[in-house]
Amino acid sequence: MLTADTNAGKIGLMIAAILLFAAVVGIILFIATLFRGRLADRFTAYIYLAPTLIMLAVGLVYPGVRTIYQSFFNAAGDAFIGLGNYETIFTDNEQLTVLRNTVIWVVLTPFVATAIGMLYAILVDKTKFESLAKALVFLPMAISFVGASIIWSFVYAYRPDQANVKQIGLLNQVVVWLGGTPQQWLLTDWLNTFLLIVVLIWIQAGFAMTVLSAAIKAIPEDIIEAARLDGVGPWGMFRFVTLPAIRPAVVVVLTTIAIGTLKVFDIVRTMTGGQFNTSVIANEFYSQSFRSDNQGLGAALAVLLFILVIPIVVYNIRQLKRSEAL
Amino acid sequence: MTTALPSTEVLPAAVKDETTTSYAKRKLSSPWASLAALVIAILWTLPTFGLLVSSFRPERAIKTTGWWTFFSDPQVTLDNYKAVLDSEEGAGLGSFFINSIVISIPSVLIPLTLATIAAYAFAWIKFPGRNLLFLVIFALQIVPLQVTLIPLLTLYVDAGLANTFWTIWLSHSIFGLPLAIYLLHNFMREIPATLLEAARVDGAGHVAIFFRVLLPLLRPALAAFGIFQFLWVWNDLLVALTFAGGGDAVAPITVALANLSGTRGTAWHLLSAGAFVSIIVPVTIFLFLQRYFVRGLLAGSVKG
């Protein structure tokens, strides 16, 4: 009856699941009303929190601890090998390429995306077309990484360089128009990683622009006016008025994009599958865990990801606290 | 109340007065600035536009000429969309589209409801361990999904849930909870306590207070998180691949598209139409609910 075999069955299943969930919530809310007396509030709170705490304990805390434990075991997960997997990550040639690529991603993406977003936010600020202009750059945020990867794969598309064959990818066509030879962009080591990074920059610049644009608009008008009366030019205005004022927002944007970049998986998997030396940690985690059946190495890569996120988050929180204290 | 989300201060405010318009005029007078803005806008639009145009061109035309030739030789067809949606002879994306809907709706409703109840407890009920528990949930936001996937998959397999919608619903709900609780809690703390006190004096219980007093005020926050979570789930690939990758019956459209791109990477007539079938839902939400959409995306940008 309610099986995932037909479309109607799937929707029926979904409705049944929602009703079941609603019943559970109803029961929780009802049980909470049964308590009376001095400690009633306390019980109510625990009952309200129970489903959440159980789900987080089983679905986040336990798996996290389990993965850390697993990262000290071999591929099959049956022999303890200490830090062996971590040693592999930092010595194996293939894994070193993965680390190299991840560093390139995390260094380039946040700064370029933020710079473009900031520049664009300043350029379109208070112009007639501001909302339309911003919507155009923000729209890629709505598109899935898979969709964005297909959009850009098409830009990079390559057709054999023969007399009667025309290029269908925009990039190669531009190269041809400029008198060059078309390239198999995604197969060229080093360059391909940069071309994949372009996709994430394309997605994240809209985020940077939106946050920074709001920060720019929050700068008090009288400060700008005073600087202008002092004869400060556009560059001086940016350097001494805008940038110091939006610094906290810039830090948040940089760290947020950096965290997102560390976990980038969809783009690499869809566009190259991690081949041609384009793999990054998050993609390598997936390949090792599910394709190569190397549970231990996969777990170690996941843990490494976790470890790399922590300092960025700590820095972010510190900066937020500092700007709140001001 | 509409600005009580932590990130809403960063929403664009339409402030306009004499000085700003004169300033704008002066800035527009710099042709280089306008040119730079135009170049960025074009670079950001052209890739999507090219694929959109291609999705309406005949297969042969897509494969032999660039999409820009469309303007000198316009040929329009809906065949690509028919081919990509049809399950008989095409890629059968239609049923994956349904899967995406079936996955997304409970994956938004469940964490939204549970987080609202939990945030209420954190914000308005005093109990031992409140601050510590809240801090733990706040910290859980930064756990990368990758760390949890394999053990969670093992749990699902042991429970006999493998390759069902339940695994994806549960996973997205779990992963969405910390952020949702954090956001809704912040929002609820902004509501004046006197409002709740007044209702309590009238003899209202927690449930009555919630539905009568809080819910109307919470609507913008719920909408923002709801939209963020919906887009996150709709656009997700990793969770879906892990828990539904094996079975086409429950896989969402992102998985189908990624597979299509892997197996038929040059079938641009299918890929272009398929990409737009998957994009149409989030873009529609973007166009109609832009305000909540931006707020939700900004608020949830650290997730994952």
PDB file of C-alpha atoms in Angstrom, chain B residues 133-273:
ATOM      1  CA  LEU B 133      22.616  21.808  27.207  1.00  0.00           C
ATOM      2  CA  PHE B 134      22.123  24.910  25.088  1.00  0.00           C
ATOM      3  CA  LEU B 135      25.870  25.388  24.764  1.00  0.00           C
ATOM      4  CA  VAL B 136      26.287  21.767  23.644  1.00  0.00           C
ATOM      5  CA  ILE B 137      23.581  22.134  20.994  1.00  0.00           C
ATOM      6  CA  PHE B 138      25.137  25.412  19.838  1.00  0.00           C
ATOM      7  CA  ALA B 139      28.517  23.695  19.509  1.00  0.00           C
ATOM      8  CA  LEU B 140      27.032  20.788  17.542  1.00  0.00           C
ATOM      9  CA  GLN B 141      26.381  23.206  14.665  1.00  0.00           C
ATOM     10  CA  ILE B 142      29.995  22.975  13.593  1.00  0.00           C
ATOM     11  CA  VAL B 143      30.174  19.171  13.329  1.00  0.00           C
ATOM     12  CA  PRO B 144      30.737  18.381   9.647  1.00  0.00           C
ATOM     13  CA  LEU B 145      28.198  15.914   8.277  1.00  0.00           C
ATOM     14  CA  GLN B 146      31.011  13.710   7.031  1.00  0.00           C
ATOM     15  CA  VAL B 147      31.915  12.764  10.581  1.00  0.00           C
ATOM     16  CA  THR B 148      28.487  11.240  11.185  1.00  0.00           C
ATOM     17  CA  LEU B 149      27.602   9.505   7.926  1.00  0.00           C
ATOM     18  CA  ILE B 150      29.110   6.017   8.187  1.00  0.00           C
ATOM     19  CA  PRO B 151      28.067   5.184  11.768  1.00  0.00           C
ATOM     20  CA  LEU B 152      24.620   6.599  11.051  1.00  0.00           C
ATOM     21  CA  LEU B 153      24.347   4.439   7.944  1.00  0.00           C
ATOM     22  CA  THR B 154      25.291   1.394  10.010  1.00  0.00           C
ATOM     23  CA  LEU B 155      22.573   2.260  12.527  1.00  0.00           C
ATOM     24  CA  TYR B 156      19.998   2.553   9.742  1.00  0.00           C
ATOM     25  CA  VAL B 157      21.041  -0.751   8.195  1.00  0.00           C
ATOM     26  CA  ASP B 158      20.783  -2.459  11.599  1.00  0.00           C
ATOM     27  CA  ALA B 159      17.342  -0.958  12.094  1.00  0.00           C
ATOM     28  CA  GLY B 160      16.230  -2.214   8.683  1.00  0.00           C
ATOM     29  CA  LEU B 161      15.651   1.293   7.378  1.00  0.00           C
ATOM     30  CA  ALA B 162      18.310   1.293   4.647  1.00  0.00           C
ATOM     31  CA  ASN B 163      17.221   2.821   1.344  1.00  0.00           C
ATOM     32  CA  THR B 164      13.915   4.165   2.621  1.00  0.00           C
ATOM     33  CA  PHE B 165      12.740   7.753   2.886  1.00  0.00           C
ATOM     34  CA  TRP B 166      12.959   7.412   6.675  1.00  0.00           C
ATOM     35  CA  THR B 167      16.759   7.506   6.633  1.00  0.00           C
ATOM     36  CA  ILE B 168      16.808  10.763   4.677  1.00  0.00           C
ATOM     37  CA  TRP B 169      14.001  12.378   6.678  1.00  0.00           C
ATOM     38  CA  LEU B 170      15.656  11.498   9.961  1.00  0.00           C
ATOM     39  CA  SER B 171      19.135  12.537   8.842  1.00  0.00           C
ATOM     40  CA  HIS B 172      18.102  15.934   7.514  1.00  0.00           C
ATOM     41  CA  SER B 173      16.010  16.520  10.646  1.00  0.00           C
ATOM     42  CA  ILE B 174      18.924  15.671  12.924  1.00  0.00           C
ATOM     43  CA  PHE B 175      21.387  17.791  10.949  1.00  0.00           C
ATOM     44  CA  GLY B 176      18.959  20.725  10.873  1.00  0.00           C
ATOM     45  CA  LEU B 177      18.128  20.756  14.583  1.00  0.00           C
ATOM     46  CA  PRO B 178      21.129  22.593  16.145  1.00  0.00           C
ATOM     47  CA  LEU B 179      20.875  25.572  13.800  1.00  0.00           C
ATOM     48  CA  ALA B 180      17.077  25.722  14.067  1.00  0.00           C
ATOM     49  CA  ILE B 181      17.144  25.648  17.860  1.00  0.00           C
ATOM     50  CA  TYR B 182      19.837  28.315  17.992  1.00  0.00           C
ATOM     51  CA  LEU B 183      17.981  30.661  15.619  1.00  0.00           C
ATOM     52  CA  LEU B 184      14.532  30.194  17.123  1.00  0.00           C
ATOM     53  CA  HIS B 185      15.898  30.527  20.646  1.00  0.00           C
ATOM     54  CA  ASN B 186      17.545  33.847  19.775  1.00  0.00           C
ATOM     55  CA  PHE B 187      14.312  35.010  18.238  1.00  0.00           C
ATOM     56  CA  MET B 188      12.184  33.947  21.194  1.00  0.00           C
ATOM     57  CA  ARG B 189      14.454  35.707  23.676  1.00  0.00           C
ATOM     58  CA  GLU B 190      13.638  38.978  21.919  1.00  0.00           C
ATOM     59  CA  ILE B 191       9.941  38.625  22.700  1.00  0.00           C
ATOM     60  CA  PRO B 192       9.130  40.700  25.813  1.00  0.00           C
ATOM     61  CA  ALA B 193       8.588  38.488  28.873  1.00  0.00           C
ATOM     62  CA  THR B 194       5.638  40.640  29.922  1.00  0.00           C
ATOM     63  CA  LEU B 195       3.620  39.263  27.020  1.00  0.00           C
ATOM     64  CA  LEU B 196       4.057  35.725  28.332  1.00  0.00           C
ATOM     65  CA  GLU B 197       3.504  36.753  31.937  1.00  0.00           C
ATOM     66  CA  ALA B 198       0.196  38.338  31.039  1.00  0.00           C
ATOM     67  CA  ALA B 199      -0.970  35.143  29.359  1.00  0.00           C
ATOM     68  CA  ARG B 200       0.228  33.051  32.306  1.00  0.00           C
ATOM     69  CA  VAL B 201      -1.678  35.202  34.769  1.00  0.00           C
ATOM     70  CA  ASP B 202      -4.764  34.542  32.670  1.00  0.00           C
ATOM     71  CA  GLY B 203      -4.199  30.844  33.402  1.00  0.00           C
ATOM     72  CA  ALA B 204      -2.805  29.792  30.010  1.00  0.00           C
ATOM     73  CA  GLY B 205      -0.557  26.709  29.936  1.00  0.00           C
ATOM     74  CA  HIS B 206       2.588  26.311  27.843  1.00  0.00           C
ATOM     75  CA  VAL B 207       0.713  25.014  24.817  1.00  0.00           C
ATOM     76  CA  ALA B 208      -1.852  27.807  24.919  1.00  0.00           C
ATOM     77  CA  ILE B 209       0.856  30.438  25.401  1.00  0.00           C
ATOM     78  CA  PHE B 210       2.764  29.037  22.494  1.00  0.00           C
ATOM     79  CA  PHE B 211      -0.118  28.967  20.026  1.00  0.00           C
ATOM     80  CA  ARG B 212      -1.799  32.187  21.114  1.00  0.00           C
ATOM     81  CA  VAL B 213       1.118  34.463  21.976  1.00  0.00           C
ATOM     82  CA  LEU B 214       4.305  33.173  20.383  1.00  0.00           C
ATOM     83  CA  LEU B 215       3.316  31.595  17.087  1.00  0.00           C
ATOM     84  CA  PRO B 216       2.069  34.795  15.399  1.00  0.00           C
ATOM     85  CA  LEU B 217       5.284  36.579  16.419  1.00  0.00           C
ATOM     86  CA  LEU B 218       7.497  33.699  15.358  1.00  0.00           C
ATOM     87  CA  ARG B 219       6.226  33.513  11.803  1.00  0.00           C
ATOM     88  CA  PRO B 220       9.146  35.409  10.149  1.00  0.00           C
ATOM     89  CA  ALA B 221      11.730  33.288  11.951  1.00  0.00           C
ATOM     90  CA  LEU B 222       9.919  30.068  11.103  1.00  0.00           C
ATOM     91  CA  ALA B 223       9.643  31.152   7.479  1.00  0.00           C
ATOM     92  CA  ALA B 224      13.326  32.031   7.309  1.00  0.00           C
ATOM     93  CA  PHE B 225      14.500  28.746   8.759  1.00  0.00           C
ATOM     94  CA  GLY B 226      11.890  26.777   6.819  1.00  0.00           C
ATOM     95  CA  ILE B 227      13.060  28.206   3.517  1.00  0.00           C
ATOM     96  CA  PHE B 228      16.709  27.736   4.378  1.00  0.00           C
ATOM     97  CA  GLN B 229      16.181  24.124   5.383  1.00  0.00           C
ATOM     98  CA  PHE B 230      14.036  23.436   2.315  1.00  0.00           C
ATOM     99  CA  LEU B 231      16.735  24.742  -0.030  1.00  0.00           C
ATOM    100  CA  TRP B 232      19.417  22.895   1.855  1.00  0.00           C
ATOM    101  CA  VAL B 233      17.535  19.611   1.602  1.00  0.00           C
ATOM    102  CA  TRP B 234      16.424  20.175  -1.986  1.00  0.00           C
ATOM    103  CA  ASN B 235      19.971  20.999  -3.132  1.00  0.00           C
ATOM    104  CA  ASP B 236      21.737  18.388  -0.991  1.00  0.00           C
ATOM    105  CA  LEU B 237      23.798  15.690  -2.652  1.00  0.00           C
ATOM    106  CA  LEU B 238      25.958  14.170   0.091  1.00  0.00           C
ATOM    107  CA  VAL B 239      23.227  13.019   2.491  1.00  0.00           C
ATOM    108  CA  ALA B 240      21.105  11.696  -0.354  1.00  0.00           C
ATOM    109  CA  LEU B 241      23.983   9.813  -1.964  1.00  0.00           C
ATOM    110  CA  THR B 242      24.929   8.227   1.331  1.00  0.00           C
ATOM    111  CA  PHE B 243      21.507   7.090   2.438  1.00  0.00           C
ATOM    112  CA  ALA B 244      19.608   6.719  -0.836  1.00  0.00           C
ATOM    113  CA  GLY B 245      22.382   6.363  -3.380  1.00  0.00           C
ATOM    114  CA  GLY B 246      21.736   2.650  -3.785  1.00  0.00           C
ATOM    115  CA  GLY B 247      18.056   2.846  -4.600  1.00  0.00           C
ATOM    116  CA  ASP B 248      16.549   4.872  -7.412  1.00  0.00           C
ATOM    117  CA  ALA B 249      13.189   4.527  -5.672  1.00  0.00           C
ATOM    118  CA  VAL B 250      14.008   7.121  -3.034  1.00  0.00           C
ATOM    119  CA  ALA B 251      16.880   9.140  -4.552  1.00  0.00           C
ATOM    120  CA  PRO B 252      16.259  12.875  -5.109  1.00  0.00           C
ATOM    121  CA  ILE B 253      16.789  14.787  -8.339  1.00  0.00           C
ATOM    122  CA  THR B 254      20.293  15.968  -7.378  1.00  0.00           C
ATOM    123  CA  VAL B 255      21.484  12.354  -7.224  1.00  0.00           C
ATOM    124  CA  ALA B 256      19.849  11.563 -10.580  1.00  0.00           C
ATOM    125  CA  LEU B 257      21.459  14.637 -12.157  1.00  0.00           C
ATOM    126  CA  ALA B 258      24.875  13.893 -10.714  1.00  0.00           C
ATOM    127  CA  ASN B 259      24.647  10.324 -12.045  1.00  0.00           C
ATOM    128  CA  LEU B 260      23.483  11.549 -15.435  1.00  0.00           C
ATOM    129  CA  SER B 261      26.429  13.929 -15.525  1.00  0.00           C
ATOM    130  CA  GLY B 262      28.747  11.055 -14.623  1.00  0.00           C
ATOM    131  CA  THR B 263      27.429   8.526 -17.120  1.00  0.00           C
ATOM    132  CA  ARG B 264      26.361  10.801 -19.969  1.00  0.00           C
ATOM    133  CA  GLY B 265      28.548  13.852 -19.468  1.00  0.00           C
ATOM    134  CA  THR B 266      28.152  15.032 -23.054  1.00  0.00           C
ATOM    135  CA  ALA B 267      24.374  14.540 -23.347  1.00  0.00           C
ATOM    136  CA  TRP B 268      23.872  18.290 -23.015  1.00  0.00           C
ATOM    137  CA  HIS B 269      20.260  18.183 -24.237  1.00  0.00           C
ATOM    138  CA  LEU B 270      19.412  16.045 -21.175  1.00  0.00           C
ATOM    139  CA  LEU B 271      21.771  17.761 -18.739  1.00  0.00           C
ATOM    140  CA  SER B 272      20.602  21.281 -19.604  1.00  0.00           C
ATOM    141  CA  ALA B 273      16.905  20.471 -19.308  1.00  0.00           C
TER     142      ALA B 273
END
